[in-house]
Amino acid sequence: MGTGVQAYISYRVITKTNLPEFEGPEKIVIRRYSDFEWLHDRLSEKYKGIFIPSLPEKNAVEKFRFSKEFIELRRRALDLFVNRIAVHPELKQSEDFRIFLQADEEKMDRARSYETGIFKKPSDFLQMFKTKVSDVVLGKEKPVEESSPEYEKLKNYIFELENHLAEAQKQAFRLVKRHRELGQSLADFGKAIKLLGACEGDSLEKVFSEVGSKSEMLSVKLQKEADNLLFNFEEPLKDYVRAVQSIKATLVDRANAFRQHYDLYREKEYKEHNLYLKADSDEATKRFEHIVAVMNEELARFQEQKTADIGLAFHEFAKGQAKLAKDIADAWRGVLPKLEACSS
Amino acid sequence: MMSSAPPPPNLPADADGDMESLPLAPTASDYASVSSTFDPLLSSASLPTPIAAAPFPLSPSSFVDPPSYADVSASSSSFSPLSSAPSSSPRSARAAACEYALIAVSDPTPEAEPAATSLVPGSAPTYISYLVTSARRSGGAGGGGERRYAVRRRFRDFVTLADRLAESFRGHFVPPRPDKNTVESQVMQRDEFVAQRRAALERYLWRLAEHPAIGASDELRVFLQAEGKMPLPTSTDVASRMLDGAARLPRQLMGEEAVAAPQEVVQPAKGGRDLLRIFKELKQSVVSDWGGVKPPLVEEDKEFLDKKQKLQDWEQQLTSASQQAEALVKAQQDMGETMGALGLAFIKLTKFETEEAMYNSQRIRAADSKRIATAAVKASRACRDLNTQTVKYLDTLHEHLGIMLSVHTAFSDRASALLTVQTLMSDLASLQLRIEKLEAAASKIFGGDKTRHRKVEELRETIRATEDAKCCALREYERIKAAYAEKIVEGWETVAEETSGYARRSDNNLAW
């Protein structure tokens, strides 16, 4: 829609349901990326401890933003986002989710303008490890964190996992590029060989022409496999990375909840007669413990889900590569008898 | 990697059940069956010649580094025409007719320069000498076994051989010799470089031997058989030639040495000592090109011109194909590398998840990623294997470009011979003219002038000498015309044969 800087892509969201809370069995609305963002932020606010499904990257290089590939990748990721919310036992009951799926433009705009909550900023991630300068200067203790071995283990696991996955995803992306490059080379080579054959004439020309055609044919297959790799192998890996980043965000929430609980608890101990303080402290403790409990459940689900997702990605990868190798072998095997006939 | 694992069952497209039995395509056992169909051309074991070449790695797992062009050319078995290739190819037909049953270059040893003296003992400049062994193919009847020859030659000797052959076989497609390398002696000593050069020299000698004319030549025979110091005369460098020529020039201008001797005429003017001749031919070429005057003898052979055009086209296509081949090889190499890096990343991931496993699903996932990693690494190695083969065969394209060099030399030989003929004919024509004038003048004077008579006699003498020279030059030119034709068809068919090897190699990209 529109052109130039103001241009954006809108997506059609189709909901089919028989849940009573919805306005009807089928609903179609138009949403743009920022609407999805809004939903994501609302859910992050309300459902602490739950790993909110991740969104595709917000920013992209301008000229890339309207390429067919990019749009399709983004569409798939947004589709996953919405569906994952829909199957999550708690998230799917969210009021905001219902609004997102059903509201008309006007209502959507109004909902969006109600925003007063504090958005999650990237700086929050860093807060986990940075000490506020003012605290240090004023001599306050540095922020306390949980110290249980399980927590430590979990934290290290998540951070290291992200590194490994990011590396794998990087290589996968490069592999896609290599496929494209090899495809291009083969096409050029095929053309050159054909021209060379034309110089030779007679039977040699025919054979060279065959070799050239096979090269060009394989080039096409390589490009197709490159696409396949991009959508069915590299993207799932990227999705995995995003999921881990979502967990990191939850860890931030957890740390904040912990700090609150800890601070209030100590204050409470200090001013034992203050009943309001006790109530607040108890609530903070409950919140923190709730997050921990939820996270444990979520982790179990996460591992199961990821095994399935990545397993599928591996399968597609192996299948694609096997088919490609077979095609290549068949192509060259087909040319061999002609070449042998020629050289004898 | 010839493991004995049974090949896994081929699962249908969407295995939505068991994650444990991911369908990985052919495992090592399938790969093993493929390697058994390796081309006999490659197995160095079957070659009868005692060539010191590194055995070519057939097993897929013996690779450590991605191969470079250098590795391939150093370690490949040499171009022996006596391999077990199909017997009726033009290549082996030539080989069968070859005079030599065996040529080998081996045992590179450093030797000290004899004439060099050095202030510091033990640091005399050294050169590498090679052992050149050969055996003539013994003729049918009465052959009492082959007589083997072994001589020591250094690279400089090969250069001399190449120069002498270039002179003797003008117009022929003389195979190009390996490059000189003007780098410091440090590089010269390095094993890799020496090995490459050894292989290149061997290939060069074989190509000479296979050439129908050169193979039977005295120059080659003497080179291969005469022991001791190099028997062929060395070429003098340009500077001294120019000096010699400069010394002669004054006499030439005075008219004392007016004519090029017949035997000199056979060689092109440019490389010689006769400066006057160089100037004359230069003038002639300018006249032919720019003067608009048709020279007395013109390159008329239409067939030759056609073939020349064709060869130029061929060269162009060959160059472009060669470039694309290089790009292709690079793309394949990159692919192999990235695949390997991917496998490595997954191996690390597997290790990590296995160590940190808290859930069963993690262990399953770790097992999956391990399988993928292994497959990726295998594929990476197969890719590199393929690339080595590809490089070897596509290298033929480069070699053919080298042959184009000798074609160009032959063409220029022909052109310069033509130029010599044209120049001489012009000379003749002008001399004729002078005689006529003189005779016309003489007849007008009573009693005949003795001086003029003498002049006329001299002129006639000159004419005769020039005529001789012209005949020689013409003969040379005709000979060159005849010489070029032989190699062309053979060259083309060799390309096809070697391309078939490439296809066979490509077939073995089958690790999956």
mmCIF file of N, CA and C in Angstrom, chain A residues 75-172:
data_model
loop_
_atom_site.group_PDB
_atom_site.id
_atom_site.type_symbol
_atom_site.label_atom_id
_atom_site.label_comp_id
_atom_site.label_asym_id
_atom_site.label_seq_id
_atom_site.Cartn_x
_atom_site.Cartn_y
_atom_site.Cartn_z
ATOM 1 N N ARG A 75 5.727 -13.141 6.185
ATOM 2 C CA ARG A 75 4.359 -13.626 6.276
ATOM 3 C C ARG A 75 4.305 -14.947 7.032
ATOM 4 N N ARG A 76 5.254 -15.847 6.670
ATOM 5 C CA ARG A 76 5.252 -17.144 7.339
ATOM 6 C C ARG A 76 5.501 -16.980 8.833
ATOM 7 N N ALA A 77 6.441 -16.105 9.155
ATOM 8 C CA ALA A 77 6.784 -15.918 10.566
ATOM 9 C C ALA A 77 5.591 -15.341 11.336
ATOM 10 N N LEU A 78 4.882 -14.397 10.714
ATOM 11 C CA LEU A 78 3.717 -13.807 11.389
ATOM 12 C C LEU A 78 2.607 -14.840 11.550
ATOM 13 N N ASP A 79 2.490 -15.683 10.552
ATOM 14 C CA ASP A 79 1.501 -16.755 10.611
ATOM 15 C C ASP A 79 1.790 -17.682 11.796
ATOM 16 N N LEU A 80 3.062 -18.046 11.918
ATOM 17 C CA LEU A 80 3.469 -18.890 13.047
ATOM 18 C C LEU A 80 3.153 -18.209 14.373
ATOM 19 N N PHE A 81 3.473 -16.937 14.426
ATOM 20 C CA PHE A 81 3.256 -16.140 15.638
ATOM 21 C C PHE A 81 1.806 -16.246 16.104
ATOM 22 N N VAL A 82 0.919 -15.960 15.184
ATOM 23 C CA VAL A 82 -0.494 -15.952 15.533
ATOM 24 C C VAL A 82 -0.971 -17.337 15.935
ATOM 25 N N ASN A 83 -0.535 -18.341 15.197
ATOM 26 C CA ASN A 83 -0.994 -19.695 15.490
ATOM 27 C C ASN A 83 -0.438 -20.230 16.796
ATOM 28 N N ARG A 84 0.787 -19.848 17.101
ATOM 29 C CA ARG A 84 1.353 -20.315 18.363
ATOM 30 C C ARG A 84 0.596 -19.728 19.540
ATOM 31 N N ILE A 85 0.196 -18.471 19.410
ATOM 32 C CA ILE A 85 -0.634 -17.872 20.465
ATOM 33 C C ILE A 85 -1.934 -18.653 20.592
ATOM 34 N N ALA A 86 -2.484 -19.004 19.455
ATOM 35 C CA ALA A 86 -3.792 -19.660 19.448
ATOM 36 C C ALA A 86 -3.780 -21.030 20.109
ATOM 37 N N VAL A 87 -2.625 -21.687 20.112
ATOM 38 C CA VAL A 87 -2.599 -23.011 20.738
ATOM 39 C C VAL A 87 -2.086 -22.975 22.167
ATOM 40 N N HIS A 88 -1.606 -21.834 22.609
ATOM 41 C CA HIS A 88 -1.093 -21.781 23.972
ATOM 42 C C HIS A 88 -2.269 -21.692 24.942
ATOM 43 N N PRO A 89 -2.279 -22.610 25.949
ATOM 44 C CA PRO A 89 -3.459 -22.711 26.831
ATOM 45 C C PRO A 89 -3.844 -21.376 27.481
ATOM 46 N N GLU A 90 -2.842 -20.579 27.847
ATOM 47 C CA GLU A 90 -3.185 -19.323 28.521
ATOM 48 C C GLU A 90 -3.326 -18.174 27.538
ATOM 49 N N LEU A 91 -2.358 -18.063 26.641
ATOM 50 C CA LEU A 91 -2.334 -16.893 25.754
ATOM 51 C C LEU A 91 -3.580 -16.788 24.900
ATOM 52 N N LYS A 92 -4.104 -17.954 24.555
ATOM 53 C CA LYS A 92 -5.214 -17.879 23.611
ATOM 54 C C LYS A 92 -6.463 -17.257 24.229
ATOM 55 N N GLN A 93 -6.456 -17.144 25.546
ATOM 56 C CA GLN A 93 -7.620 -16.552 26.193
ATOM 57 C C GLN A 93 -7.504 -15.042 26.324
ATOM 58 N N SER A 94 -6.421 -14.521 25.853
ATOM 59 C CA SER A 94 -6.171 -13.093 26.040
ATOM 60 C C SER A 94 -7.202 -12.241 25.316
ATOM 61 N N GLU A 95 -7.650 -11.221 26.012
ATOM 62 C CA GLU A 95 -8.609 -10.271 25.445
ATOM 63 C C GLU A 95 -7.979 -9.547 24.253
ATOM 64 N N ASP A 96 -6.749 -9.166 24.433
ATOM 65 C CA ASP A 96 -6.058 -8.428 23.368
ATOM 66 C C ASP A 96 -5.975 -9.263 22.102
ATOM 67 N N PHE A 97 -5.784 -10.543 22.319
ATOM 68 C CA PHE A 97 -5.704 -11.429 21.160
ATOM 69 C C PHE A 97 -7.022 -11.406 20.389
ATOM 70 N N ARG A 98 -8.088 -11.445 21.150
ATOM 71 C CA ARG A 98 -9.402 -11.417 20.496
ATOM 72 C C ARG A 98 -9.612 -10.122 19.742
ATOM 73 N N ILE A 99 -9.214 -9.038 20.376
ATOM 74 C CA ILE A 99 -9.343 -7.748 19.687
ATOM 75 C C ILE A 99 -8.556 -7.791 18.384
ATOM 76 N N PHE A 100 -7.329 -8.277 18.493
ATOM 77 C CA PHE A 100 -6.469 -8.326 17.310
ATOM 78 C C PHE A 100 -7.136 -9.072 16.164
ATOM 79 N N LEU A 101 -7.783 -10.178 16.525
ATOM 80 C CA LEU A 101 -8.340 -11.025 15.478
ATOM 81 C C LEU A 101 -9.643 -10.505 14.884
ATOM 82 N N GLN A 102 -10.307 -9.658 15.645
ATOM 83 C CA GLN A 102 -11.662 -9.345 15.206
ATOM 84 C C GLN A 102 -11.916 -7.867 14.938
ATOM 85 N N ALA A 103 -11.202 -7.022 15.692
ATOM 86 C CA ALA A 103 -11.606 -5.614 15.679
ATOM 87 C C ALA A 103 -11.474 -4.994 14.299
ATOM 88 N N ASP A 104 -12.353 -4.051 13.995
ATOM 89 C CA ASP A 104 -12.194 -3.296 12.766
ATOM 90 C C ASP A 104 -11.146 -2.232 12.982
ATOM 91 N N GLU A 105 -10.835 -1.507 11.939
ATOM 92 C CA GLU A 105 -9.730 -0.554 11.982
ATOM 93 C C GLU A 105 -9.887 0.453 13.109
ATOM 94 N N GLU A 106 -11.057 0.956 13.237
ATOM 95 C CA GLU A 106 -11.298 2.004 14.228
ATOM 96 C C GLU A 106 -11.023 1.515 15.634
ATOM 97 N N LYS A 107 -11.609 0.329 15.915
ATOM 98 C CA LYS A 107 -11.456 -0.219 17.246
ATOM 99 C C LYS A 107 -10.003 -0.530 17.536
ATOM 100 N N MET A 108 -9.342 -1.009 16.494
ATOM 101 C CA MET A 108 -7.934 -1.345 16.600
ATOM 102 C C MET A 108 -7.134 -0.092 16.944
ATOM 103 N N ASP A 109 -7.426 0.985 16.254
ATOM 104 C CA ASP A 109 -6.719 2.239 16.512
ATOM 105 C C ASP A 109 -6.919 2.684 17.939
ATOM 106 N N ARG A 110 -8.133 2.593 18.404
ATOM 107 C CA ARG A 110 -8.440 3.009 19.763
ATOM 108 C C ARG A 110 -7.671 2.161 20.762
ATOM 109 N N ALA A 111 -7.704 0.857 20.527
ATOM 110 C CA ALA A 111 -6.989 -0.046 21.436
ATOM 111 C C ALA A 111 -5.514 0.318 21.489
ATOM 112 N N ARG A 112 -5.005 0.641 20.314
ATOM 113 C CA ARG A 112 -3.572 0.956 20.263
ATOM 114 C C ARG A 112 -3.263 2.220 21.040
ATOM 115 N N SER A 113 -4.162 3.184 20.987
ATOM 116 C CA SER A 113 -3.847 4.459 21.636
ATOM 117 C C SER A 113 -3.999 4.407 23.142
ATOM 118 N N TYR A 114 -4.523 3.286 23.660
ATOM 119 C CA TYR A 114 -4.609 3.154 25.107
ATOM 120 C C TYR A 114 -3.268 2.869 25.739
ATOM 121 N N GLU A 115 -2.289 2.704 24.908
ATOM 122 C CA GLU A 115 -1.010 2.248 25.428
ATOM 123 C C GLU A 115 -0.428 3.201 26.435
ATOM 124 N N THR A 116 -0.269 2.723 27.637
ATOM 125 C CA THR A 116 0.437 3.529 28.633
ATOM 126 C C THR A 116 1.532 2.717 29.292
ATOM 127 N N GLY A 117 1.454 1.446 29.108
ATOM 128 C CA GLY A 117 2.412 0.568 29.770
ATOM 129 C C GLY A 117 3.835 0.817 29.302
ATOM 130 N N ILE A 118 4.737 0.296 30.054
ATOM 131 C CA ILE A 118 6.155 0.448 29.722
ATOM 132 C C ILE A 118 6.535 -0.654 28.741
ATOM 133 N N PHE A 119 6.997 -0.218 27.562
ATOM 134 C CA PHE A 119 7.396 -1.203 26.564
ATOM 135 C C PHE A 119 8.724 -1.823 26.943
ATOM 136 N N LYS A 120 8.857 -3.005 26.444
ATOM 137 C CA LYS A 120 10.130 -3.671 26.718
ATOM 138 C C LYS A 120 11.196 -3.052 25.825
ATOM 139 N N LYS A 121 12.188 -2.528 26.443
ATOM 140 C CA LYS A 121 13.259 -1.915 25.655
ATOM 141 C C LYS A 121 14.466 -2.842 25.632
ATOM 142 N N PRO A 122 15.243 -2.733 24.595
ATOM 143 C CA PRO A 122 16.442 -3.575 24.518
ATOM 144 C C PRO A 122 17.348 -3.361 25.727
ATOM 145 N N SER A 123 17.309 -2.174 26.272
ATOM 146 C CA SER A 123 18.195 -1.899 27.398
ATOM 147 C C SER A 123 17.869 -2.782 28.594
ATOM 148 N N ASP A 124 16.622 -3.276 28.616
ATOM 149 C CA ASP A 124 16.270 -4.147 29.732
ATOM 150 C C ASP A 124 17.119 -5.407 29.777
ATOM 151 N N PHE A 125 17.474 -5.886 28.629
ATOM 152 C CA PHE A 125 18.297 -7.086 28.593
ATOM 153 C C PHE A 125 19.604 -6.856 29.319
ATOM 154 N N LEU A 126 20.158 -5.682 29.062
ATOM 155 C CA LEU A 126 21.457 -5.387 29.648
ATOM 156 C C LEU A 126 21.358 -5.138 31.136
ATOM 157 N N GLN A 127 20.170 -4.735 31.560
ATOM 158 C CA GLN A 127 20.016 -4.391 32.952
ATOM 159 C C GLN A 127 20.329 -5.552 33.870
ATOM 160 N N MET A 128 20.150 -6.732 33.340
ATOM 161 C CA MET A 128 20.411 -7.898 34.163
ATOM 162 C C MET A 128 21.827 -7.902 34.701
ATOM 163 N N PHE A 129 22.749 -7.377 33.922
ATOM 164 C CA PHE A 129 24.131 -7.496 34.332
ATOM 165 C C PHE A 129 24.797 -6.176 34.660
ATOM 166 N N LYS A 130 24.124 -5.106 34.291
ATOM 167 C CA LYS A 130 24.785 -3.828 34.555
ATOM 168 C C LYS A 130 24.364 -3.283 35.911
ATOM 169 N N THR A 131 25.307 -2.671 36.558
ATOM 170 C CA THR A 131 24.947 -2.007 37.809
ATOM 171 C C THR A 131 24.622 -0.562 37.476
ATOM 172 N N LYS A 132 23.559 -0.044 38.025
ATOM 173 C CA LYS A 132 23.254 1.373 37.789
ATOM 174 C C LYS A 132 24.357 2.205 38.408
ATOM 175 N N VAL A 133 24.857 3.118 37.630
ATOM 176 C CA VAL A 133 25.973 3.938 38.077
ATOM 177 C C VAL A 133 25.623 4.673 39.383
ATOM 178 N N SER A 134 24.387 5.173 39.418
ATOM 179 C CA SER A 134 23.984 5.949 40.607
ATOM 180 C C SER A 134 24.026 5.090 41.861
ATOM 181 N N ASP A 135 23.631 3.838 41.704
ATOM 182 C CA ASP A 135 23.647 2.948 42.869
ATOM 183 C C ASP A 135 25.048 2.796 43.433
ATOM 184 N N VAL A 136 25.961 2.605 42.508
ATOM 185 C CA VAL A 136 27.332 2.413 42.961
ATOM 186 C C VAL A 136 27.857 3.681 43.632
ATOM 187 N N VAL A 137 27.564 4.796 42.952
ATOM 188 C CA VAL A 137 28.065 6.070 43.468
ATOM 189 C C VAL A 137 27.503 6.367 44.859
ATOM 190 N N LEU A 138 26.166 6.069 44.986
ATOM 191 C CA LEU A 138 25.542 6.351 46.277
ATOM 192 C C LEU A 138 25.812 5.255 47.289
ATOM 193 N N GLY A 139 26.566 4.269 46.873
ATOM 194 C CA GLY A 139 26.970 3.273 47.840
ATOM 195 C C GLY A 139 25.950 2.184 48.069
ATOM 196 N N LYS A 140 24.902 2.163 47.216
ATOM 197 C CA LYS A 140 23.924 1.098 47.409
ATOM 198 C C LYS A 140 24.534 -0.212 46.945
ATOM 199 N N GLU A 141 24.010 -1.300 47.453
ATOM 200 C CA GLU A 141 24.522 -2.602 47.029
ATOM 201 C C GLU A 141 24.197 -2.824 45.563
ATOM 202 N N LYS A 142 24.986 -3.675 44.924
ATOM 203 C CA LYS A 142 24.633 -3.973 43.540
ATOM 204 C C LYS A 142 23.415 -4.904 43.552
ATOM 205 N N PRO A 143 22.613 -4.864 42.442
ATOM 206 C CA PRO A 143 21.347 -5.607 42.434
ATOM 207 C C PRO A 143 21.593 -7.094 42.696
ATOM 208 N N VAL A 144 20.703 -7.626 43.474
ATOM 209 C CA VAL A 144 20.864 -9.024 43.846
ATOM 210 C C VAL A 144 20.178 -9.909 42.829
ATOM 211 N N GLU A 145 20.743 -11.054 42.600
ATOM 212 C CA GLU A 145 20.109 -12.012 41.705
ATOM 213 C C GLU A 145 19.918 -13.322 42.434
ATOM 214 N N GLU A 146 19.061 -14.119 41.855
ATOM 215 C CA GLU A 146 18.889 -15.459 42.396
ATOM 216 C C GLU A 146 20.229 -16.176 42.371
ATOM 217 N N SER A 147 20.383 -17.034 43.317
ATOM 218 C CA SER A 147 21.660 -17.727 43.364
ATOM 219 C C SER A 147 21.516 -19.234 43.350
ATOM 220 N N SER A 148 20.332 -19.701 43.102
ATOM 221 C CA SER A 148 20.170 -21.158 43.122
ATOM 222 C C SER A 148 20.911 -21.778 41.944
ATOM 223 N N PRO A 149 21.438 -22.973 42.150
ATOM 224 C CA PRO A 149 22.181 -23.638 41.069
ATOM 225 C C PRO A 149 21.329 -23.866 39.819
ATOM 226 N N GLU A 150 20.042 -24.152 40.031
ATOM 227 C CA GLU A 150 19.193 -24.376 38.850
ATOM 228 C C GLU A 150 19.104 -23.107 38.020
ATOM 229 N N TYR A 151 18.985 -22.005 38.712
ATOM 230 C CA TYR A 151 18.871 -20.738 37.986
ATOM 231 C C TYR A 151 20.148 -20.439 37.212
ATOM 232 N N GLU A 152 21.278 -20.633 37.885
ATOM 233 C CA GLU A 152 22.554 -20.400 37.225
ATOM 234 C C GLU A 152 22.666 -21.260 35.977
ATOM 235 N N LYS A 153 22.341 -22.532 36.179
ATOM 236 C CA LYS A 153 22.436 -23.470 35.056
ATOM 237 C C LYS A 153 21.549 -22.999 33.906
ATOM 238 N N LEU A 154 20.336 -22.614 34.249
ATOM 239 C CA LEU A 154 19.396 -22.195 33.219
ATOM 240 C C LEU A 154 19.928 -20.975 32.471
ATOM 241 N N LYS A 155 20.394 -20.007 33.233
ATOM 242 C CA LYS A 155 20.889 -18.786 32.606
ATOM 243 C C LYS A 155 22.032 -19.095 31.637
ATOM 244 N N ASN A 156 23.018 -19.869 32.127
ATOM 245 C CA ASN A 156 24.147 -20.192 31.257
ATOM 246 C C ASN A 156 23.700 -20.949 30.018
ATOM 247 N N TYR A 157 22.784 -21.878 30.266
ATOM 248 C CA TYR A 157 22.305 -22.677 29.145
ATOM 249 C C TYR A 157 21.711 -21.789 28.053
ATOM 250 N N ILE A 158 20.817 -20.912 28.480
ATOM 251 C CA ILE A 158 20.126 -20.069 27.496
ATOM 252 C C ILE A 158 21.122 -19.213 26.720
ATOM 253 N N PHE A 159 22.053 -18.604 27.438
ATOM 254 C CA PHE A 159 22.977 -17.708 26.746
ATOM 255 C C PHE A 159 23.899 -18.463 25.794
ATOM 256 N N GLU A 160 24.390 -19.606 26.233
ATOM 257 C CA GLU A 160 25.268 -20.366 25.345
ATOM 258 C C GLU A 160 24.510 -20.947 24.169
ATOM 259 N N LEU A 161 23.288 -21.395 24.453
ATOM 260 C CA LEU A 161 22.485 -21.957 23.374
ATOM 261 C C LEU A 161 22.323 -20.944 22.248
ATOM 262 N N GLU A 162 22.065 -19.702 22.655
ATOM 263 C CA GLU A 162 21.871 -18.682 21.624
ATOM 264 C C GLU A 162 23.106 -18.568 20.739
ATOM 265 N N ASN A 163 24.295 -18.609 21.368
ATOM 266 C CA ASN A 163 25.516 -18.503 20.568
ATOM 267 C C ASN A 163 25.636 -19.634 19.557
ATOM 268 N N HIS A 164 25.434 -20.856 20.042
ATOM 269 C CA HIS A 164 25.561 -21.997 19.132
ATOM 270 C C HIS A 164 24.565 -21.919 17.993
ATOM 271 N N LEU A 165 23.332 -21.589 18.362
ATOM 272 C CA LEU A 165 22.306 -21.535 17.328
ATOM 273 C C LEU A 165 22.602 -20.442 16.310
ATOM 274 N N ALA A 166 23.072 -19.298 16.834
ATOM 275 C CA ALA A 166 23.366 -18.195 15.917
ATOM 276 C C ALA A 166 24.432 -18.611 14.915
ATOM 277 N N GLU A 167 25.436 -19.341 15.380
ATOM 278 C CA GLU A 167 26.496 -19.821 14.495
ATOM 279 C C GLU A 167 25.929 -20.755 13.432
ATOM 280 N N ALA A 168 25.115 -21.702 13.880
ATOM 281 C CA ALA A 168 24.522 -22.644 12.931
ATOM 282 C C ALA A 168 23.673 -21.906 11.907
ATOM 283 N N GLN A 169 22.927 -20.938 12.374
ATOM 284 C CA GLN A 169 22.067 -20.196 11.458
ATOM 285 C C GLN A 169 22.889 -19.402 10.450
ATOM 286 N N LYS A 170 24.000 -18.856 10.929
ATOM 287 C CA LYS A 170 24.876 -18.104 10.024
ATOM 288 C C LYS A 170 25.384 -19.004 8.908
ATOM 289 N N GLN A 171 25.849 -20.196 9.287
ATOM 290 C CA GLN A 171 26.355 -21.129 8.273
ATOM 291 C C GLN A 171 25.249 -21.555 7.326
ATOM 292 N N ALA A 172 24.065 -21.752 7.877
ATOM 293 C CA ALA A 172 22.954 -22.157 7.022
ATOM 294 C C ALA A 172 22.672 -21.074 5.985
#
